[in-house]
Short mmCIF file of C-alpha atoms (C1' of nucleotides) in Angstrom, two decimals:
data_model
loop_
_atom_site.label_atom_id
_atom_site.label_comp_id
_atom_site.label_asym_id
_atom_site.label_seq_id
_atom_site.Cartn_x
_atom_site.Cartn_y
_atom_site.Cartn_z
CA MET A 1458 34.56 0.51 8.91
CA ALA A 1459 30.96 0.86 9.88
CA ASN A 1460 28.44 2.68 7.73
CA ARG A 1461 24.71 3.32 7.83
CA PHE A 1462 23.98 -0.06 6.31
CA THR A 1463 26.17 -2.15 8.58
CA ASP A 1464 24.76 -0.25 11.55
CA LYS A 1465 21.22 -1.06 10.58
CA LEU A 1466 21.74 -4.71 9.72
CA SER A 1467 23.90 -5.51 12.72
CA ALA A 1468 20.99 -4.45 14.89
CA LEU A 1469 18.82 -7.10 13.22
CA ALA A 1470 21.01 -10.18 13.75
CA SER A 1471 24.11 -11.05 15.67
CA PHE A 1472 27.12 -10.64 13.43
CA SER A 1473 30.53 -12.16 13.80
CA ALA A 1474 33.55 -10.04 13.01
CA GLU A 1475 33.74 -11.83 9.65
CA ASP A 1476 30.12 -11.07 8.84
CA PHE A 1477 30.67 -7.46 9.65
CA ALA A 1478 33.85 -7.23 7.62
CA ALA A 1479 32.26 -8.88 4.58
CA LEU A 1480 29.32 -6.52 4.73
CA THR A 1481 31.57 -3.52 5.08
CA GLU A 1482 33.66 -4.58 2.14
CA ALA A 1483 30.62 -5.15 -0.05
CA THR A 1484 29.47 -1.57 0.52
CA ALA A 1485 32.89 0.02 0.45
CA TYR A 1486 32.57 1.48 -3.02
CA ALA A 1487 29.86 4.06 -2.87
CA ARG A 1488 29.18 6.89 -5.29
CA PRO A 1489 27.54 10.24 -4.83
CA VAL A 1490 24.22 10.65 -6.64
CA SER A 1491 22.68 14.05 -7.14
CA ALA A 1492 19.15 14.90 -6.10
CA LYS A 1493 16.15 13.82 -8.17
CA THR A 1494 17.92 11.16 -10.18
CA ASP A 1495 16.39 7.77 -10.84
CA LEU A 1496 18.41 4.83 -9.56
CA ILE A 1497 16.23 2.47 -11.56
CA ARG A 1498 13.03 2.81 -13.56
CA GLU A 1499 9.86 0.81 -13.93
CA GLY A 1500 10.33 -1.64 -16.78
CA ASP A 1501 14.09 -1.86 -16.34
CA ARG A 1502 15.70 -5.19 -15.83
CA PRO A 1503 16.70 -5.34 -12.15
CA GLY A 1504 20.41 -4.73 -11.68
CA PRO A 1505 22.51 -4.61 -8.54
CA VAL A 1506 21.20 -4.17 -5.03
CA PHE A 1507 21.24 -0.48 -4.08
CA VAL A 1508 22.09 0.64 -0.58
CA ILE A 1509 21.42 4.20 0.55
CA LEU A 1510 24.34 5.22 2.74
CA GLU A 1511 23.48 8.90 2.97
CA GLY A 1512 20.48 10.87 1.77
CA TRP A 1513 16.87 10.03 1.09
CA ALA A 1514 15.08 8.32 -1.81
CA TYR A 1515 11.62 7.05 -2.62
CA ARG A 1516 9.93 4.27 -4.56
CA TYR A 1517 7.16 5.40 -6.89
CA LYS A 1518 4.88 4.58 -9.77
CA ILE A 1519 3.59 6.92 -12.45
CA LEU A 1520 0.07 6.18 -13.70
CA ARG A 1521 -1.16 6.58 -17.25
CA ASP A 1522 -2.76 9.93 -16.46
CA GLY A 1523 0.58 11.23 -15.21
CA THR A 1524 -0.22 11.16 -11.51
CA ARG A 1525 2.38 9.75 -9.19
CA GLN A 1526 2.01 7.45 -6.21
CA ILE A 1527 4.89 7.17 -3.79
CA LEU A 1528 5.23 3.69 -2.31
CA ALA A 1529 7.96 4.05 0.29
CA PHE A 1530 10.63 6.38 1.55
CA LEU A 1531 14.20 5.16 1.85
CA MET A 1532 16.54 6.58 4.46
CA PRO A 1533 20.22 6.01 5.19
CA GLY A 1534 20.83 2.32 5.80
CA ASP A 1535 17.89 1.17 3.69
CA SER A 1536 18.44 -1.08 0.71
CA CYS A 1537 16.30 -2.09 -2.21
CA ASP A 1538 15.44 -5.25 -3.97
CA LEU A 1539 17.20 -8.03 -2.18
CA HIS A 1540 15.92 -10.59 -4.63
CA ALA A 1541 14.48 -8.40 -7.35
CA GLY A 1542 17.07 -9.89 -9.66
CA LEU A 1543 14.85 -12.93 -9.86
CA LEU A 1544 12.25 -10.93 -11.73
CA ALA A 1545 12.23 -9.92 -15.36
CA GLU A 1546 11.54 -6.26 -14.79
CA MET A 1547 10.95 -3.62 -12.15
CA ASP A 1548 7.33 -2.81 -11.31
CA HIS A 1549 8.25 0.64 -9.95
CA SER A 1550 10.98 3.26 -10.00
CA ILE A 1551 13.33 4.60 -7.35
CA GLN A 1552 14.57 8.17 -7.20
CA THR A 1553 16.80 10.16 -4.88
CA ILE A 1554 15.30 13.17 -3.14
CA VAL A 1555 18.48 14.95 -2.02
CA PRO A 1556 22.11 14.51 -2.96
CA SER A 1557 22.90 11.04 -1.68
CA VAL A 1558 25.58 8.41 -1.37
CA VAL A 1559 24.65 5.05 -2.81
CA ALA A 1560 26.53 1.76 -2.72
CA THR A 1561 25.75 -0.95 -5.25
CA ILE A 1562 26.24 -4.64 -4.68
CA GLU A 1563 26.28 -6.78 -7.80
CA ARG A 1564 23.92 -9.72 -7.85
CA ALA A 1565 26.66 -12.32 -7.86
CA GLU A 1566 28.39 -10.70 -4.94
CA MET A 1567 25.10 -10.41 -3.05
CA ASP A 1568 24.33 -14.08 -3.65
CA ALA A 1569 27.76 -15.07 -2.36
CA LEU A 1570 27.32 -12.84 0.67
CA LEU A 1571 23.98 -14.37 1.56
CA ASP A 1572 25.33 -17.82 0.97
CA GLU A 1573 28.44 -17.53 3.05
CA HIS A 1574 26.98 -15.42 5.84
CA PRO A 1575 23.68 -16.75 7.17
CA ALA A 1576 23.55 -13.94 9.72
CA ILE A 1577 23.61 -11.37 6.92
CA ALA A 1578 20.91 -13.26 5.07
CA ARG A 1579 18.84 -13.33 8.22
CA ALA A 1580 19.27 -9.60 8.83
CA MET A 1581 18.33 -8.77 5.26
CA TYR A 1582 15.22 -10.94 5.40
CA VAL A 1583 14.16 -9.24 8.58
CA ALA A 1584 14.67 -5.86 6.93
CA GLN A 1585 12.53 -7.00 4.03
CA LEU A 1586 9.79 -8.27 6.34
CA VAL A 1587 9.72 -4.90 8.05
CA ASP A 1588 9.36 -3.22 4.66
CA GLU A 1589 6.44 -5.50 3.92
CA GLY A 1590 4.85 -4.64 7.24
CA THR A 1591 5.26 -1.00 6.33
CA MET A 1592 3.49 -1.51 3.02
CA ARG A 1593 0.61 -3.15 4.83
CA ALA A 1594 0.44 -0.19 7.18
CA TRP A 1595 0.31 2.15 4.18
CA ILE A 1596 -2.52 0.17 2.60
CA THR A 1597 -4.38 0.37 5.90
CA SER A 1598 -3.80 4.10 6.13
CA MET A 1599 -4.96 4.75 2.60
CA GLY A 1600 -8.03 2.62 2.95
CA ARG A 1601 -9.30 3.43 6.39
CA ARG A 1602 -7.80 6.61 7.78
CA THR A 1603 -8.89 10.20 7.16
CA SER A 1604 -6.38 12.60 5.70
CA ILE A 1605 -5.30 14.01 9.05
CA GLN A 1606 -4.94 10.57 10.60
CA ARG A 1607 -3.01 9.40 7.55
CA ALA A 1608 -0.64 12.36 7.63
CA ALA A 1609 -0.09 11.93 11.36
CA HIS A 1610 0.55 8.23 10.87
CA LEU A 1611 3.18 8.80 8.22
CA MET A 1612 4.90 11.37 10.40
CA CYS A 1613 4.99 8.88 13.25
CA GLU A 1614 6.53 6.26 11.00
CA LEU A 1615 9.15 8.59 9.60
CA TYR A 1616 9.92 10.03 12.99
CA VAL A 1617 10.46 6.60 14.53
CA ARG A 1618 12.61 5.47 11.63
CA ALA A 1619 14.66 8.65 11.52
CA THR A 1620 15.16 8.59 15.25
CA SER A 1621 16.33 4.99 15.21
CA ILE A 1622 19.18 5.95 12.89
CA GLY A 1623 20.06 9.04 14.85
CA LEU A 1624 18.56 11.69 12.60
CA SER A 1625 16.62 13.42 15.35
CA LEU A 1626 17.39 15.53 18.38
CA ASP A 1627 14.83 16.57 20.98
CA GLY A 1628 11.83 15.85 18.81
CA VAL A 1629 13.27 17.62 15.78
CA VAL A 1630 14.28 15.72 12.64
CA ARG A 1631 16.13 16.84 9.55
CA PHE A 1632 13.46 16.11 7.04
CA PRO A 1633 13.86 16.90 3.35
CA LEU A 1634 10.38 15.91 2.12
CA SER A 1635 8.39 18.58 0.32
CA GLN A 1636 4.64 18.83 0.69
CA LEU A 1637 4.36 17.64 -2.89
CA LEU A 1638 6.22 14.41 -2.10
CA LEU A 1639 4.23 13.85 1.06
CA ALA A 1640 0.97 14.45 -0.78
CA ASP A 1641 1.89 11.89 -3.43
CA ALA A 1642 2.75 9.43 -0.68
CA LEU A 1643 -0.50 10.02 1.19
CA GLY A 1644 -2.73 9.88 -1.86
CA MET A 1645 -3.96 13.42 -1.55
CA THR A 1646 -3.64 16.85 -3.10
CA PRO A 1647 -0.77 19.14 -2.12
CA VAL A 1648 -3.36 21.80 -1.42
CA HIS A 1649 -5.24 19.60 0.97
CA LEU A 1650 -2.08 18.32 2.66
CA ASN A 1651 -1.13 21.94 3.26
CA ARG A 1652 -4.38 22.49 5.11
CA VAL A 1653 -3.89 19.31 7.11
CA LEU A 1654 -0.41 20.41 8.14
CA LYS A 1655 -1.82 23.76 9.13
CA GLU A 1656 -4.37 22.04 11.31
CA LEU A 1657 -1.68 19.96 13.01
CA ARG A 1658 0.41 23.06 13.51
CA GLU A 1659 -2.47 25.03 15.00
CA ARG A 1660 -3.36 22.20 17.31
CA GLY A 1661 0.20 22.34 18.59
CA VAL A 1662 0.97 18.79 17.49
CA MET A 1663 3.83 19.24 15.04
CA THR A 1664 5.41 21.72 12.68
CA LEU A 1665 6.95 20.96 9.32
CA SER A 1666 9.12 23.66 7.85
CA ARG A 1667 12.21 24.25 5.84
CA GLY A 1668 13.67 20.79 5.94
CA SER A 1669 12.84 19.91 9.50
CA LEU A 1670 10.01 18.20 11.31
CA SER A 1671 9.45 19.14 14.90
CA ILE A 1672 7.06 17.24 17.09
CA THR A 1673 5.63 19.33 19.86
CA ASP A 1674 3.02 17.00 21.30
CA ALA A 1675 3.96 13.40 20.69
CA ASN A 1676 1.04 11.93 22.62
CA GLN A 1677 -1.50 13.84 20.62
CA LEU A 1678 0.24 12.88 17.38
CA LEU A 1679 0.19 9.20 18.30
CA SER A 1680 -3.43 9.39 19.29
CA ILE A 1681 -4.54 11.15 16.11
CA ALA A 1682 -2.63 8.61 14.03
CA GLY A 1683 -3.78 5.59 16.00
CA PHE A 1684 -0.16 4.61 15.71
CA ASP A 1685 0.99 1.20 16.86
CA GLU A 1686 4.63 0.69 16.06
CA ASN A 1687 4.21 -3.07 16.16
CA TYR A 1688 4.45 -3.18 12.36
CA LEU A 1689 7.96 -1.78 12.40
CA HIS A 1690 8.99 -4.88 14.32
CA ARG A 1691 11.57 -3.21 16.49
CA ARG A 1692 11.29 -5.95 19.08
CA LEU A 1693 13.10 -8.86 17.55
CA ARG A 1694 12.35 -12.46 18.10
CA SER A 1695 14.59 -13.83 20.75
CA ALA A 1696 16.57 -16.78 19.47
CA MET B 16 1.27 -36.14 -6.01
CA ALA B 17 0.79 -32.64 -7.30
CA ASN B 18 -1.34 -30.12 -5.45
CA ARG B 19 -2.21 -26.46 -5.87
CA PHE B 20 0.99 -25.39 -4.17
CA THR B 21 3.38 -27.59 -6.11
CA ASP B 22 1.62 -26.52 -9.31
CA LYS B 23 2.14 -22.88 -8.55
CA LEU B 24 5.74 -23.10 -7.41
CA SER B 25 6.89 -25.39 -10.16
CA ALA B 26 5.83 -22.72 -12.62
CA LEU B 27 8.22 -20.27 -10.93
CA ALA B 28 11.45 -22.28 -11.05
CA SER B 29 12.63 -25.47 -12.68
CA PHE B 30 12.24 -28.32 -10.25
CA SER B 31 14.01 -31.64 -10.25
CA ALA B 32 12.02 -34.73 -9.40
CA GLU B 33 13.54 -34.55 -5.92
CA ASP B 34 12.51 -30.94 -5.41
CA PHE B 35 9.02 -31.79 -6.44
CA ALA B 36 8.84 -34.82 -4.20
CA ALA B 37 10.15 -32.92 -1.17
CA LEU B 38 7.62 -30.15 -1.72
CA THR B 39 4.82 -32.63 -2.13
CA GLU B 40 5.76 -34.42 1.03
CA ALA B 41 5.97 -31.19 3.03
CA THR B 42 2.39 -30.35 2.12
CA ALA B 43 1.02 -33.86 2.33
CA TYR B 44 -0.73 -33.37 5.64
CA ALA B 45 -3.46 -30.85 5.13
CA ARG B 46 -6.48 -30.20 7.28
CA PRO B 47 -9.90 -28.81 6.45
CA VAL B 48 -10.64 -25.41 7.96
CA SER B 49 -14.15 -24.05 8.09
CA ALA B 50 -15.15 -20.66 6.72
CA LYS B 51 -14.41 -17.46 8.64
CA THR B 52 -11.82 -18.91 10.96
CA ASP B 53 -8.57 -17.11 11.74
CA LEU B 54 -5.45 -19.03 10.84
CA ILE B 55 -3.38 -16.56 12.83
CA ARG B 56 -4.07 -13.24 14.55
CA GLU B 57 -2.27 -9.94 14.83
CA GLY B 58 -0.02 -10.04 17.87
CA ASP B 59 0.45 -13.82 17.73
CA ARG B 60 3.90 -15.23 17.59
CA PRO B 61 4.37 -16.47 14.02
CA GLY B 62 4.04 -20.21 13.77
CA PRO B 63 4.29 -22.56 10.81
CA VAL B 64 4.03 -21.53 7.19
CA PHE B 65 0.45 -21.88 5.98
CA VAL B 66 -0.36 -23.07 2.49
CA ILE B 67 -3.86 -22.71 1.07
CA LEU B 68 -4.52 -25.84 -0.96
CA GLU B 69 -8.22 -25.25 -1.52
CA GLY B 70 -10.47 -22.31 -0.71
CA TRP B 71 -9.89 -18.59 -0.22
CA ALA B 72 -8.52 -16.52 2.63
CA TYR B 73 -7.52 -12.92 3.27
CA ARG B 74 -5.01 -10.91 5.25
CA TYR B 75 -6.47 -8.06 7.29
CA LYS B 76 -6.02 -5.54 10.04
CA ILE B 77 -8.66 -4.22 12.43
CA LEU B 78 -8.23 -0.57 13.47
CA ARG B 79 -8.99 0.87 16.87
CA ASP B 80 -12.35 2.18 15.72
CA GLY B 81 -13.33 -1.32 14.62
CA THR B 82 -13.02 -0.78 10.88
CA ARG B 83 -11.28 -3.43 8.86
CA GLN B 84 -8.78 -3.13 6.06
CA ILE B 85 -8.15 -6.15 3.88
CA LEU B 86 -4.55 -6.35 2.70
CA ALA B 87 -4.54 -9.29 0.30
CA PHE B 88 -6.61 -12.19 -0.93
CA LEU B 89 -5.14 -15.68 -0.86
CA MET B 90 -6.21 -18.27 -3.38
CA PRO B 91 -5.37 -21.98 -3.77
CA GLY B 92 -1.61 -22.36 -4.08
CA ASP B 93 -0.81 -19.22 -2.11
CA SER B 94 1.23 -19.41 1.05
CA CYS B 95 1.91 -17.02 3.86
CA ASP B 96 4.85 -15.81 5.78
CA LEU B 97 7.86 -17.51 4.32
CA HIS B 98 10.15 -15.90 6.84
CA ALA B 99 7.68 -14.42 9.29
CA GLY B 100 9.14 -16.72 11.90
CA LEU B 101 12.03 -14.28 12.14
CA LEU B 102 9.72 -11.71 13.67
CA ALA B 103 8.44 -11.49 17.21
CA GLU B 104 4.79 -11.08 16.33
CA MET B 105 2.33 -10.85 13.46
CA ASP B 106 1.36 -7.38 12.30
CA HIS B 107 -1.90 -8.61 10.75
CA SER B 108 -4.35 -11.50 10.82
CA ILE B 109 -5.33 -14.11 8.27
CA GLN B 110 -8.81 -15.60 7.96
CA THR B 111 -10.47 -18.11 5.68
CA ILE B 112 -13.42 -16.95 3.62
CA VAL B 113 -14.90 -20.28 2.60
CA PRO B 114 -14.34 -23.81 3.85
CA SER B 115 -10.74 -24.49 2.89
CA VAL B 116 -7.93 -26.99 2.99
CA VAL B 117 -4.75 -25.74 4.59
CA ALA B 118 -1.36 -27.41 4.88
CA THR B 119 1.10 -26.27 7.52
CA ILE B 120 4.86 -26.55 7.26
CA GLU B 121 6.76 -26.21 10.51
CA ARG B 122 9.53 -23.67 10.59
CA ALA B 123 12.28 -26.22 11.02
CA GLU B 124 10.99 -28.24 8.11
CA MET B 125 10.64 -25.13 5.97
CA ASP B 126 14.20 -24.08 6.76
CA ALA B 127 15.49 -27.50 5.82
CA LEU B 128 13.47 -27.45 2.62
CA LEU B 129 14.86 -24.07 1.57
CA ASP B 130 18.33 -25.13 2.54
CA GLU B 131 18.42 -28.40 0.67
CA HIS B 132 16.44 -27.29 -2.36
CA PRO B 133 17.64 -24.02 -3.84
CA ALA B 134 15.04 -24.27 -6.58
CA ILE B 135 12.28 -24.30 -3.99
CA ALA B 136 13.85 -21.35 -2.21
CA ARG B 137 14.01 -19.52 -5.51
CA ALA B 138 10.39 -20.24 -6.35
CA MET B 139 9.23 -19.10 -2.93
CA TYR B 140 11.20 -15.87 -3.16
CA VAL B 141 9.68 -15.16 -6.52
CA ALA B 142 6.23 -15.78 -5.08
CA GLN B 143 7.02 -13.35 -2.29
CA LEU B 144 8.28 -10.71 -4.69
CA VAL B 145 5.07 -10.99 -6.64
CA ASP B 146 3.10 -10.51 -3.42
CA GLU B 147 5.13 -7.38 -2.74
CA GLY B 148 4.43 -6.09 -6.21
CA THR B 149 0.76 -6.69 -5.55
CA MET B 150 0.93 -4.66 -2.35
CA ARG B 151 2.52 -1.80 -4.28
CA ALA B 152 -0.26 -2.00 -6.83
CA TRP B 153 -2.82 -1.82 -4.03
CA ILE B 154 -1.16 1.24 -2.53
CA THR B 155 -1.22 2.84 -5.96
CA SER B 156 -4.88 2.01 -6.41
CA MET B 157 -5.87 3.36 -3.05
CA GLY B 158 -3.91 6.54 -3.48
CA ARG B 159 -4.53 7.51 -7.04
CA ARG B 160 -7.50 5.71 -8.56
CA THR B 161 -11.18 6.58 -8.29
CA SER B 162 -13.53 4.03 -6.82
CA ILE B 163 -14.60 2.63 -10.17
CA GLN B 164 -11.03 2.38 -11.42
CA ARG B 165 -9.99 0.76 -8.16
CA ALA B 166 -12.78 -1.79 -8.26
CA ALA B 167 -12.03 -2.58 -11.90
CA HIS B 168 -8.35 -2.95 -11.10
CA LEU B 169 -8.95 -5.40 -8.30
CA MET B 170 -11.24 -7.43 -10.52
CA CYS B 171 -8.53 -7.55 -13.17
CA GLU B 172 -6.02 -8.78 -10.64
CA LEU B 173 -8.28 -11.41 -9.19
CA TYR B 174 -9.40 -12.53 -12.62
CA VAL B 175 -5.84 -12.97 -13.86
CA ARG B 176 -4.79 -14.81 -10.74
CA ALA B 177 -7.84 -17.04 -10.69
CA THR B 178 -7.47 -17.82 -14.36
CA SER B 179 -3.83 -18.74 -13.96
CA ILE B 180 -4.79 -21.48 -11.52
CA GLY B 181 -7.66 -22.70 -13.62
CA LEU B 182 -10.56 -21.23 -11.70
CA SER B 183 -12.19 -19.62 -14.71
CA LEU B 184 -14.02 -20.74 -17.82
CA ASP B 185 -15.02 -18.42 -20.68
CA GLY B 186 -14.63 -15.24 -18.68
CA VAL B 187 -16.54 -16.58 -15.70
CA VAL B 188 -14.82 -17.23 -12.35
CA ARG B 189 -16.08 -18.91 -9.22
CA PHE B 190 -15.71 -16.04 -6.86
CA PRO B 191 -16.73 -16.22 -3.20
CA LEU B 192 -16.07 -12.61 -2.19
CA SER B 193 -19.00 -10.67 -0.75
CA GLN B 194 -19.41 -6.98 -1.43
CA LEU B 195 -18.54 -6.37 2.20
CA LEU B 196 -15.16 -8.07 1.79
CA LEU B 197 -14.46 -6.28 -1.45
CA ALA B 198 -15.40 -2.93 0.06
CA ASP B 199 -13.00 -3.50 2.96
CA ALA B 200 -10.29 -4.39 0.48
CA LEU B 201 -10.93 -1.33 -1.66
CA GLY B 202 -11.16 1.11 1.20
CA MET B 203 -14.73 2.10 0.53
CA THR B 204 -18.23 1.67 1.85
CA PRO B 205 -20.26 -1.41 0.91
CA VAL B 206 -23.01 0.96 -0.16
CA HIS B 207 -20.75 2.77 -2.54
CA LEU B 208 -19.17 -0.41 -3.89
CA ASN B 209 -22.66 -1.62 -4.65
CA ARG B 210 -23.25 1.44 -6.80
CA VAL B 211 -19.91 1.01 -8.49
CA LEU B 212 -20.71 -2.60 -9.35
CA LYS B 213 -24.08 -1.49 -10.67
CA GLU B 214 -22.34 1.02 -12.92
CA LEU B 215 -19.97 -1.65 -14.23
CA ARG B 216 -22.90 -3.96 -14.81
CA GLU B 217 -24.92 -1.34 -16.64
CA ARG B 218 -21.97 -0.43 -18.83
CA GLY B 219 -21.81 -4.08 -19.84
CA VAL B 220 -18.32 -4.54 -18.40
CA MET B 221 -18.79 -7.24 -15.80
CA THR B 222 -21.32 -8.80 -13.50
CA LEU B 223 -20.73 -10.02 -9.99
CA SER B 224 -23.39 -12.26 -8.55
CA ARG B 225 -23.94 -15.20 -6.31
CA GLY B 226 -20.40 -16.44 -6.09
CA SER B 227 -19.35 -15.84 -9.65
CA LEU B 228 -17.66 -13.04 -11.54
CA SER B 229 -18.36 -12.82 -15.23
CA ILE B 230 -16.43 -10.47 -17.44
CA THR B 231 -18.41 -9.38 -20.46
CA ASP B 232 -16.13 -6.71 -21.94
CA ALA B 233 -12.55 -7.37 -20.97
CA ASN B 234 -11.11 -4.51 -23.01
CA GLN B 235 -13.32 -1.96 -21.35
CA LEU B 236 -12.51 -3.40 -17.93
CA LEU B 237 -8.79 -3.18 -18.59
CA SER B 238 -9.12 0.35 -19.85
CA ILE B 239 -11.18 1.57 -16.90
CA ALA B 240 -8.70 -0.03 -14.51
CA GLY B 241 -5.61 1.18 -16.36
CA PHE B 242 -4.44 -2.35 -15.72
CA ASP B 243 -0.87 -3.34 -16.52
CA GLU B 244 -0.21 -6.87 -15.38
CA ASN B 245 3.52 -6.22 -15.24
CA TYR B 246 3.33 -6.17 -11.46
CA LEU B 247 2.15 -9.76 -11.32
CA HIS B 248 5.45 -10.72 -12.94
CA ARG B 249 4.11 -13.54 -15.02
CA ARG B 250 7.02 -13.26 -17.41
CA LEU B 251 9.91 -14.75 -15.54
CA ARG B 252 13.51 -13.81 -15.89
CA SER B 253 15.20 -16.20 -18.25
CA ALA B 254 18.13 -17.89 -16.59
"C1'" DC C 973 -40.51 -20.99 8.02
"C1'" DG C 974 -38.40 -17.76 10.59
"C1'" DT C 975 -34.03 -15.23 11.13
"C1'" DG C 976 -29.83 -13.24 10.05
"C1'" DT C 977 -26.63 -11.89 6.46
"C1'" DC C 978 -25.95 -9.78 2.17
"C1'" DA C 979 -27.51 -6.77 -1.55
"C1'" DT C 980 -29.93 -2.65 -3.18
"C1'" DT C 981 -31.77 1.97 -3.34
"C1'" DG C 982 -32.73 6.93 -1.85
"C1'" DA C 983 -31.64 11.42 0.36
"C1'" DA C 984 -28.72 14.44 2.77
"C1'" DC C 985 -24.24 15.67 4.19
"C1'" DC C 986 -19.27 16.31 4.36
"C1'" DG C 987 -14.37 15.61 3.19
"C1'" DT C 988 -11.37 16.29 -0.37
"C1'" DA C 989 -10.44 17.77 -5.13
"C1'" DT C 990 -10.20 21.43 -8.34
"C1'" DC C 991 -9.21 25.90 -10.01
"C1'" DA C 992 -7.06 30.10 -9.40
"C1'" DA C 993 -4.44 33.63 -7.36
"C1'" DC C 994 -0.84 35.13 -4.53
"C1'" DT C 995 3.32 34.81 -1.31
"C1'" DT C 996 7.52 32.99 0.10
"C1'" DT C 997 11.73 30.59 -0.45
"C1'" DA C 998 15.56 28.75 -2.92
"C1'" DG C 999 18.42 28.59 -6.82
"C1'" DT C 1000 21.14 30.83 -10.69
"C1'" DG C 1001 23.69 33.86 -13.34
"C1'" DG C 1002 25.08 38.56 -14.14
"C1'" DC D 773 25.85 40.33 -3.84
"C1'" DC D 774 21.85 41.47 -5.97
"C1'" DA D 775 18.19 40.52 -9.57
"C1'" DC D 776 15.71 37.39 -11.75
"C1'" DT D 777 13.24 33.11 -12.06
"C1'" DA D 778 11.50 28.78 -10.88
"C1'" DA D 779 9.77 25.89 -7.31
"C1'" DA D 780 7.30 25.33 -3.10
"C1'" DG D 781 3.94 26.82 0.11
"C1'" DT D 782 -0.51 29.22 1.29
"C1'" DT D 783 -5.26 30.68 0.99
"C1'" DG D 784 -10.12 31.22 -0.86
"C1'" DA D 785 -14.26 29.75 -3.53
"C1'" DT D 786 -16.66 26.17 -5.63
"C1'" DA D 787 -17.71 21.42 -7.24
"C1'" DC D 788 -18.18 16.68 -6.66
"C1'" DG D 789 -17.19 11.86 -5.16
"C1'" DG D 790 -18.03 9.08 -1.54
"C1'" DT D 791 -20.03 8.54 3.21
"C1'" DT D 792 -23.74 8.20 6.29
"C1'" DC D 793 -28.17 7.00 7.75
"C1'" DA D 794 -32.18 4.59 6.89
"C1'" DA D 795 -35.27 1.49 4.85
"C1'" DT D 796 -36.40 -2.39 1.91
"C1'" DG D 797 -35.58 -6.65 -0.75
"C1'" DA D 798 -33.52 -11.23 -1.60
"C1'" DC D 799 -31.54 -15.32 -0.36
"C1'" DA D 800 -29.44 -19.06 2.51
"C1'" DC D 801 -29.43 -21.71 6.43
"C1'" DG D 802 -30.85 -24.02 10.71
#
DNA sequence: CGTGTCATTGAACCGTATCAACTTTAGTGG
DNA sequence: CCACTAAAGTTGATACGGTTCAATGACACG
């Protein structure tokens, strides 16, 4: 039976019925996780591979002075730490944002899966490469974009990703990220982010409110962000 | 015969004599590349895997307005794009900084190497995971550290990495990065970086001049940076 | 020995943080 | 179902870190 994870991966490589079945079985046992609970913490020894089937989560680091930097948002279908088991300890933490459903694949099972199903391995590598591209885009945003450009860019990314897994309808996305989370992702103050969102709202570009993001002028949003979706690698290499 | 790449990888996994020989052979044919030449550009179709045997290079993106963001520095032993061949096009460019020696491994050869030598595959995955950890550290720096902390943090990273491949002696590293490059990596203005470096110099922390970085008060540097080398994953997971 | 690149310094300006208050929304238990 | 409380969002005033613009100095290279 298909789930968010099999949907995502099967779009990244061509799966046989066996590949699909193996992947489905590996993620069959999922558990509900309540909001704001850490799946794993910085310093922990990496455990199983986590797969978000429903809900949202985020990767983050806490600095010595207590400030937080968010490193990535995880949406349904996203997984973490394909090979993190090779490392001695985690260099960041992962926490759910809303009540979620999370499957865990033990390392041994994951290794067997990758070994016996090259198409799955291929799909998971592609997913990881896209995540890396996303990190590079974040570095670029933080280093060289103003706060309004940066906010617009993140909204573009999240909108494209959410849309590609069917979370949006007519330019409106169910979107559970608070201004505090977004500010910690964008490297700015919640106060300032609030003003930036106000500006975008007043310019008629987009509105963020009560758990939903609605994009009213996509062209303007793209142009403010300087968004080029290249880095999300949605065009796959033809075999 | 050992080279920078075999040295690095063999520290990340336990190689048999065969593994080592195969890796050596794959990187046997290297070519000199002059300074400031692109190895590959954003938008290109990914080609072979590049391995920097001597010299320095950097990953970067150019934005629409012409500004540049540097995403990573590559030192001898570093390689790029283990699996990038799975993607349709590059999302960033790579350029040499100084005259360098670069080996190229064709995709087919790389695939065979990973296939037939699990230890090599393991070592290369670890190297990639470390690169990812480094990207997360950069995002954190850009988002939540002041310019002086950020500069100090990058210096810590580069010092540790350079030292681990034998590029330093008594706290002094050969270091070919101009202030312009560093500023584009740190997301600030060359003018401001210059003032930051002056501050670090006057505090007796470190001096950067004419191709060498000399650290005069390592403790103070670490403390300004809030540096925790965890993310470089130098402690490996014991089998 | 010129010429271009990199480094350095000063002055003025602006984007974002900080601090503080207040409003709104969501969650919880009586 | 309402009352209370905590969390999230909003707005204003002020401070400061970092940019911008401009000019000069110091090397390195052809």
